[in-house]
Amino acid sequence: MPLTPNENDVILGRGKLISAHPGNVRFRTIVSGKKETYNQSTDIKAKRKIAISVIEEIESLNPPGRFLIDTSGEKVSRFDEGLWVSVEREKAIEKALHRLREKKTAKNNEQPKDARHEDSKSNEKPINCKSSSTSLTTTREVISATGTGQISQPKTFDQKLLERKRSKSPNNEGKTEIILPIRGDPFGEGKSAPTNSYPTCSCQDNSCNSESSNSFIKPTQTLEHNLSMQFNPPLNSTTENISLIDDNSFDVELDAFISRQLNNDFDVHKQEKLTLDQWIDRSRPKGDSDLMNYIRSALLIALKLTDCLIRSKSIAKDDSHSIDIIPLEAIKTANVIITMAKGDSANEGQTITGFALDQKCNTTTVDCQKYDLEPKHPGQKILSVDFSTPAYAYPSLGSASSCLMALGGIMYELFSKGDRFELKSILKKTRSVKDIRLSCDGHSDDGSISSGQRSKKSTPCPGDDRFAHLIMRLGNIGIPHPVINLVENLLNSSLGEFSGDDVYRSLDDVRVDLQLMIDDPSRYLDSSIIEVNQTLSISDEMYGREEEIARLRDAYNRFCDGVCNGALILGEGGVGKSTFAMNSKKFTIAANGYFVSGKFDRDATRPFMVIGDVFNSMCDLFAADIQSIEQERKMAEALTKSLGRDAFLIANIVPNLSNLMPLYTSCESSSFDAASRTRYLLLTLLDTLSKLSKSITILLDDLQWIDPASLTFCRALFQSTKSNKNVFLVLCSRESEVQTQDKSEVHDWLQSLSGSTLETIHLTNLNPEDVNNIVSDSLRTWPRLTRSLSAILHGKSLGNPFFLRQTMEMLCRGGYLHYSLGERKWKWDLDEISDLRLDDNVVSLLTREMTKLPDELLVGLKAASCIGYCIPQTVVDILSKHLEMDLFGVLTSLVQRSYLAGVGSALYRFTHDRIYQAAYELMSEKQRREDHMKFGLAICSYVLDNCENNYDMMFVGVNQINRGGPEVLADSCRRVMISQLNLNAGKRALLLTDFSSALSFFGHGIMFLNPDHWDVKYHLTLNLFTAAAESACALSDAALVQSFTDVVLARSRNLDDRLPAVYFTVKSLKESRNLRLCIDCASEVLKQLGEDVSVVFNTPSKESIESLNNLLLRKMTDDSVIALGHCTQRRAEFVMRLYHELNFAFFVYDPTCLLGICFRMVSLTIEIGSTEISATAFANYGIELIARGYSIGSRLGTLALKLAENSKYISYVIAAVKQYNSWVVEPLHAIAESHLLGFYAGKKIGDEFSSSLNYCLQIITCFLCGKDLTQLNDTFNDYIMQLLESRKKWFLPQSSIFYWLVVELIEGPNFSPHDHNPNIPSELAIVAFAATAKHHELDLLIDGSKLMRSFLFRLDMSKCAD
């Protein structure tokens, strides 16, 4: 029902109405008081407890506060509007955690404006220029800070800024001018638009004249101009790049900055001004060791000079007569002025916090590339670089090419360490300077256009090398080649249309290249890596994944706060899922956690391989972190307490567990369901380890190749992470592969995970700009030069990163991409590459390239693909002898060609499964089968002769033989041997609880049998068929079980040989709910065993019951029953097992037969001795007696519990006795606790059915006890959703009935089940199911719930009866 918000409720949403709500204000106050404790805490659980304490404090108010959200979907103006509902508790916790994590912003710390004004005003100290004898040069006119005027257009950001600061000042007289850092200054180092600036005079008489100090230098700019430059950068930035800050935050930040300024942070006496020549003389490197530091500082100067020219060009576009324009004639080394910081001022010039813009080069050549603009090296003592501009009579901006060449001249002198660039003397050798100038830009030497010379404009020839000697000099003094290229391309820009593709066309291009050399010198400044071997190294940088990486990082941060379980990464093949997922390793290591990973293989060589490797790695990590004997002892004690002697059962999967605890080989291995028991033990191991120390991240990759056993485990693993907040689970899968029919189960599971507590991230192909980044990075070439090549590569690869990598490597191998030693750069022919015909998919491309390999490498590649995705070193040694070649050397060569990768010293693997697929497709089907058979026989022969217990090698060999198939092998003796090997491998797989692999081994063993196998190899054949039936039964495949059993029934020699297969048939029919056929099959076998089922299936006489009861009461004590010897008769024990299966079938099908079956089972136990099923016989018999009024039933229930203590049926006995027996004499609270113990006992023994039954009964008993309805609602909901997710709907109807009863008690009798939770079956659906299935107990439960509802809601009892 919709709720009405009260004053203490916390409203979720946005807007002023919600923000001003009293409950929200109180919530923020409570959070603020706990933030310090939250930030000091490093423990995830402790942080979560703080969030919970916030919620509990809200809930403890009067009236209690709730967390509400509007579900109407419409905007509300009052709280009495909308449909308000309470959010789940977990969402409330997440809301509190989000608030606690929020960083403190300026807005959060805002103080009264008056106080801020006072603080700012107290720091304003006018500077009297008379007291300073320093002659300071300026570059531009003063813009008065006192100017006023009416602005008719909308105010810009800087105009609003200035008005706000003026409004704070009581008067505008005697202002102190503040030099703010300019937004265009890339390093935020306090550079104002005029480099040589000083405080404005505060003298009232204006007796000092700044212009007199230097007649051709203009006065400094004022605060307005500096702020305008700061907040309206003259770069080609667009307004959407600017992140505006609210007024309060702005005031706080600006006041703090001005305060630092006035406290002499930018005292002119702490600055030093140098000409460029002076800086070069002072910074000249003394040796080669200082050269790189010099170059880096010079790059900073070059970048600042370029920024200065870009600003000038930007101003010229708006106002061609502005005095801020730098004319072409001023772009000379002599006019460059550098402002340096003295002493401790090296770090001055910081930008205002929160106002640093993202610098973007937004031109036609470079599309909005973002770079970090704050490198850390000695050059950061340079505060600013600018030009002094003499007064020219006819100033001219010149063309772009002339400006670029002039800048190139300055950079030549800068990087040549002072060598003069005399353009006139250089050009004098070939033609007049005036002709050259006209040929370049149509300007004369004085900058004016010469109309008389327009028609006589001449152009240099393409082979013009007038600057060659200058470039050679730069190389001779050790300047890196990328810097030489930059200078050369600037100078050659004067060649106009005859210049090459590399020359610069705009200042923005120059800036981007300079920034790349500063930000990433290893790639764009140091070219020595390429010069050593001239090989192509594809960049592994994750370009284009910034948003996805941020989402993964946020998911891990939320995991640290306890509100996220992991991430699900989906995408097509080759998009880089594996590389992307490894970012989780970085986050884990940064958080001081453990990271383990596993990658599934489409042709796994051994059962449970990946899961076992993950847990072995985990044990190794924990063992390596043990620093003392005390730590080792505590670790062993904790694991022994949680796993006990059962740890030995998972030693086959996790042998490295022995490094952490002792393993006892004498452990009793009997279990109800070995696979369930193994899953429980593995998850218990994970839970124990994760609680002992750090958090654990588990990455499971390539889930599209997951085997059924591992899939079942991963389902359970995901469920466990919901309660285990110390495990971060990362799952990766290829989307297209799991949409096939044979992978539908994987697809359905992954689909169910979307929207869960896993963050779902979809990776797609890269866009052209990201492809260009990869190409530029890989070729160590400027992005502007690779853009055309990247466009072609993007079209051919469709932006798929793996396809792109293979295409580039193919082009390199084919010579289409080659490294020029003479020019020291990568070169390519766009026309050739564009015309090159490539395959439509990467596998075809790879296959065609592989055929060009040398014959020896091709043989080795084929052999490796036959073995599988991973190739163990032992297999390499075996095949080297078999193939009579150095396979190790061949695989090493393939590693160098990036087809394979070495994993340690004992394993090779293909670098990508597409490469593995392409290599495998090099062979025909016939050749593949023959090679599989040859390799498999060689490996198995080695195992049988040298290491018979090496099961991993046995799995590899047998898998190879099976992939070859029986058609390839005609030798009857070898076929029998292979059948025996498959039987052994299948039995080993059963021990590992991988029933799918076991069934495959048994099936192949049957296929390799000779035609006369039942006559010649009877026992081998019988064992294979019986084991196959057992595996199929474990997989709940009743039809397959029946097919194997039919063969056994037809060909077996005696009844005893048929009994195991028959039992698996009866069990599979029962589990598939084919109860009538199950009863008929069991009855037929029981008759053959001498049982009179016509008597057993009827209710025994009263005399027979009393006779047996008297025997149990008077002649046998509990101890004598427990002391009964164990049954040694195989057939009698088999009869007990069949009766046990029938007991469940009749419980659903016809409960009237139960008393006769239980009576017979107890009688058999007394006659032939005890079996592990005897406990269930006494429990069920006691239930039937209690139902008929016999008091001995309670004693038999207690006796059953004692008999079941060491039995695998303990969970079943607890459920039966406590639910139907003990309620007569025990309180309901104690019964609920017993059911919880039964739940854990069932988990431990692998009895999932009885475990789930106990949990369901425990919740129902808590309901009958009167437990809190809200908690019961959540518990029922979680249990039912778990049943639906696991697809095991054993007790779904029963639990759903009580769930709706709880909801009805909370919401009222008129609620809508579909609107509440549409995933849970409604009561009408349950009634229809009970009628169809003829489920008598369910009918009774439905009637009981109706009766309870009628009583609670005062309904008409006659309607209830109907």
mmCIF file of N, CA, C and O in Angstrom, residues 162 219 321 334 524 561 589 606 625 864 924 1130 1164 1273:
data_model
loop_
_atom_site.group_PDB
_atom_site.id
_atom_site.type_symbol
_atom_site.label_atom_id
_atom_site.label_comp_id
_atom_site.label_asym_id
_atom_site.label_seq_id
_atom_site.Cartn_x
_atom_site.Cartn_y
_atom_site.Cartn_z
ATOM 1 N N LEU A 162 33.645 38.953 -12.277
ATOM 2 C CA LEU A 162 34.162 40.266 -11.909
ATOM 3 C C LEU A 162 33.129 41.058 -11.121
ATOM 4 O O LEU A 162 33.454 41.722 -10.134
ATOM 5 N N PRO A 219 51.919 48.743 -20.919
ATOM 6 C CA PRO A 219 51.647 48.436 -19.500
ATOM 7 C C PRO A 219 51.018 47.064 -19.324
ATOM 8 O O PRO A 219 50.513 46.476 -20.263
ATOM 9 N N HIS A 321 42.685 44.382 -34.711
ATOM 10 C CA HIS A 321 43.471 45.552 -34.309
ATOM 11 C C HIS A 321 43.888 45.489 -32.847
ATOM 12 O O HIS A 321 44.411 46.469 -32.318
ATOM 13 N N ALA A 334 65.077 36.777 -30.052
ATOM 14 C CA ALA A 334 65.443 37.948 -29.246
ATOM 15 C C ALA A 334 64.262 38.483 -28.456
ATOM 16 O O ALA A 334 64.455 39.157 -27.436
ATOM 17 N N TYR A 524 57.087 8.752 -27.591
ATOM 18 C CA TYR A 524 57.138 9.805 -28.589
ATOM 19 C C TYR A 524 58.410 10.647 -28.540
ATOM 20 O O TYR A 524 58.589 11.527 -29.379
ATOM 21 N N ASP A 561 32.812 -1.262 -0.160
ATOM 22 C CA ASP A 561 31.805 -0.742 0.769
ATOM 23 C C ASP A 561 30.707 -1.758 1.049
ATOM 24 O O ASP A 561 29.761 -1.469 1.784
ATOM 25 N N ILE A 589 45.228 -5.290 -6.243
ATOM 26 C CA ILE A 589 46.574 -5.116 -5.681
ATOM 27 C C ILE A 589 46.680 -3.770 -4.977
ATOM 28 O O ILE A 589 47.282 -3.657 -3.903
ATOM 29 N N ARG A 606 41.445 -31.898 -18.719
ATOM 30 C CA ARG A 606 41.115 -32.668 -17.523
ATOM 31 C C ARG A 606 39.900 -32.061 -16.837
ATOM 32 O O ARG A 606 39.644 -30.857 -16.960
ATOM 33 N N ASP A 625 52.172 -15.892 2.008
ATOM 34 C CA ASP A 625 52.035 -14.745 2.920
ATOM 35 C C ASP A 625 52.201 -15.119 4.391
ATOM 36 O O ASP A 625 52.199 -14.233 5.248
ATOM 37 N N ALA A 864 50.639 -28.344 -32.036
ATOM 38 C CA ALA A 864 50.188 -27.628 -30.839
ATOM 39 C C ALA A 864 48.677 -27.468 -30.828
ATOM 40 O O ALA A 864 48.023 -27.624 -29.784
ATOM 41 N N SER A 924 42.886 -30.834 -42.598
ATOM 42 C CA SER A 924 41.616 -31.427 -42.968
ATOM 43 C C SER A 924 41.087 -32.269 -41.811
ATOM 44 O O SER A 924 41.819 -32.591 -40.870
ATOM 45 N N ARG A 1130 24.223 -58.617 0.322
ATOM 46 C CA ARG A 1130 24.159 -57.600 -0.719
ATOM 47 C C ARG A 1130 22.728 -57.382 -1.219
ATOM 48 O O ARG A 1130 22.303 -56.241 -1.395
ATOM 49 N N LEU A 1164 13.099 -55.700 8.427
ATOM 50 C CA LEU A 1164 14.319 -56.176 7.769
ATOM 51 C C LEU A 1164 15.566 -55.797 8.563
ATOM 52 O O LEU A 1164 16.510 -56.584 8.675
ATOM 53 N N ASN A 1273 9.587 -11.986 5.622
ATOM 54 C CA ASN A 1273 9.303 -11.626 4.233
ATOM 55 C C ASN A 1273 10.586 -11.653 3.401
ATOM 56 O O ASN A 1273 10.624 -12.221 2.300
#
